[in-house]
Amino acid sequence: MSWFKRDRPDDKKPKAIDEVSKKVKTEGLWQKCDGCRQIVWKKDLAANWNICPKCGHHFRLDAVTRLRLLLDGDYEVFDAGLRSTNPLGFVDSKPYEKRLEAGYLETGLRDALIAVRGKLCGRHVEMCSMEARFIGGSMGAVVGEKITRAIERSLATRSPLVVVSASGGARMQEGAVSLMQMGKISAALMRLDQARVPFVSVLTDPTTGGVTASYAMLGDLNIAEPGALIGFAGPRVIEQTIRQKLPDGFQRSEFLLKHGMLDAVVPRLELKAYINQALDFFCAQ
Ligand SMILES: [Zn+2]
């Protein structure tokens, strides 16, 4: 038996002093703003729909608050009890069932999307709102089925569809099953298009991967919140593939608008009025 042993590279190391103080700064009642680097009182932030009162930086908004922002009042929720069966029996660092359970405990939702019927400025709409805190807002069979059913309700009632995306893309734990949702949703959207029922896609921070590559970019109108990360692959993967340095602001809403990938960048507090005006225009056609 040895009397001593060497440090291994993977041993836990004590935290550096500045790391500790950084943690204290953002804990509790205060939040450091990524936009202006100032300290903001969390209550002020919540009262302002998670927009920094000092610089206008848009923090992420949860799915339920999003519905409260965009809809007039009460709404009817559909398919709240749908949940994944773990079709692949997937286990990574922990079983997929445990991740689903943790997502449920964190958000009170059984999957990463709420599908509702409500009124927007007095007009009936079908709305889907994604929850990024539920396994990164990833799209699996449940998200795919809920959106598809929302599209079918839109078709049946001819009320417009609004989908608010906040997603890391397809859900790894459901493999090919999650990729199939892209085709399934896109096919349903094509039928909605043929029936000439309007679909407005709202892209919020973050909208990436298979969600960007399918329904988030298939709206009659694709609009985004300021400063939202929108893309397919991450910047590091792209840089390694094309061996070029990417420009500043790459994959942010303003950059995508400038390059023709989006129709508009709309501040959060103007979103409802903007969507209403767009639907006025579509429905008059
Ligand atoms: Zn700020």
Tab-separated table of N, CA and C and ligand atoms in Angstrom, residues 32-40 45 51-59, ligand 1:
chain	number	residue	atom	x	y	z
A	32	LYS	N	-27.733	39.107	-13.220
A	32	LYS	CA	-26.846	39.932	-14.032
A	32	LYS	C	-27.338	39.883	-15.468
A	33	CYS	N	-27.451	41.051	-16.115
A	33	CYS	CA	-27.967	41.114	-17.480
A	33	CYS	C	-26.850	40.813	-18.474
A	34	ASP	N	-27.114	39.913	-19.421
A	34	ASP	CA	-26.120	39.583	-20.455
A	34	ASP	C	-25.968	40.720	-21.452
A	35	GLY	N	-26.974	41.597	-21.524
A	35	GLY	CA	-26.926	42.692	-22.487
A	35	GLY	C	-26.070	43.840	-21.993
A	36	CYS	N	-26.393	44.384	-20.797
A	36	CYS	CA	-25.704	45.593	-20.325
A	36	CYS	C	-24.770	45.310	-19.159
A	37	ARG	N	-24.687	44.050	-18.719
A	37	ARG	CA	-23.799	43.639	-17.633
A	37	ARG	C	-24.162	44.276	-16.297
A	38	GLN	N	-25.317	44.921	-16.228
A	38	GLN	CA	-25.722	45.521	-14.960
A	38	GLN	C	-26.512	44.498	-14.141
A	39	ILE	N	-26.638	44.787	-12.845
A	39	ILE	CA	-27.398	43.896	-11.973
A	39	ILE	C	-28.851	44.361	-11.956
A	40	VAL	N	-29.756	43.434	-12.217
A	40	VAL	CA	-31.181	43.779	-12.287
A	40	VAL	C	-31.919	43.021	-11.192
A	45	LEU	N	-37.528	42.390	-13.428
A	45	LEU	CA	-37.429	41.621	-14.668
A	45	LEU	C	-38.743	40.885	-14.940
A	51	ILE	N	-37.809	41.251	-19.745
A	51	ILE	CA	-36.993	42.141	-20.576
A	51	ILE	C	-36.232	43.057	-19.626
A	52	CYS	N	-34.913	43.210	-19.856
A	52	CYS	CA	-34.104	44.061	-18.976
A	52	CYS	C	-34.648	45.495	-19.015
A	53	PRO	N	-35.011	46.071	-17.850
A	53	PRO	CA	-35.559	47.436	-17.839
A	53	PRO	C	-34.499	48.476	-18.204
A	54	LYS	N	-33.207	48.085	-18.132
A	54	LYS	CA	-32.148	49.061	-18.402
A	54	LYS	C	-31.725	49.094	-19.871
A	55	CYS	N	-31.645	47.926	-20.523
A	55	CYS	CA	-31.126	47.916	-21.897
A	55	CYS	C	-32.058	47.225	-22.903
A	56	GLY	N	-33.143	46.596	-22.429
A	56	GLY	CA	-34.071	45.952	-23.365
A	56	GLY	C	-33.670	44.549	-23.789
A	57	HIS	N	-32.630	43.999	-23.163
A	57	HIS	CA	-32.227	42.616	-23.481
A	57	HIS	C	-33.369	41.654	-23.150
A	58	HIS	N	-33.659	40.753	-24.085
A	58	HIS	CA	-34.740	39.787	-23.871
A	58	HIS	C	-34.198	38.517	-23.213
A	59	PHE	N	-34.575	38.286	-21.957
A	59	PHE	CA	-34.287	37.007	-21.312
A	59	PHE	C	-35.325	35.998	-21.803
B	1	ZN	ZN	-29.602	44.906	-19.543
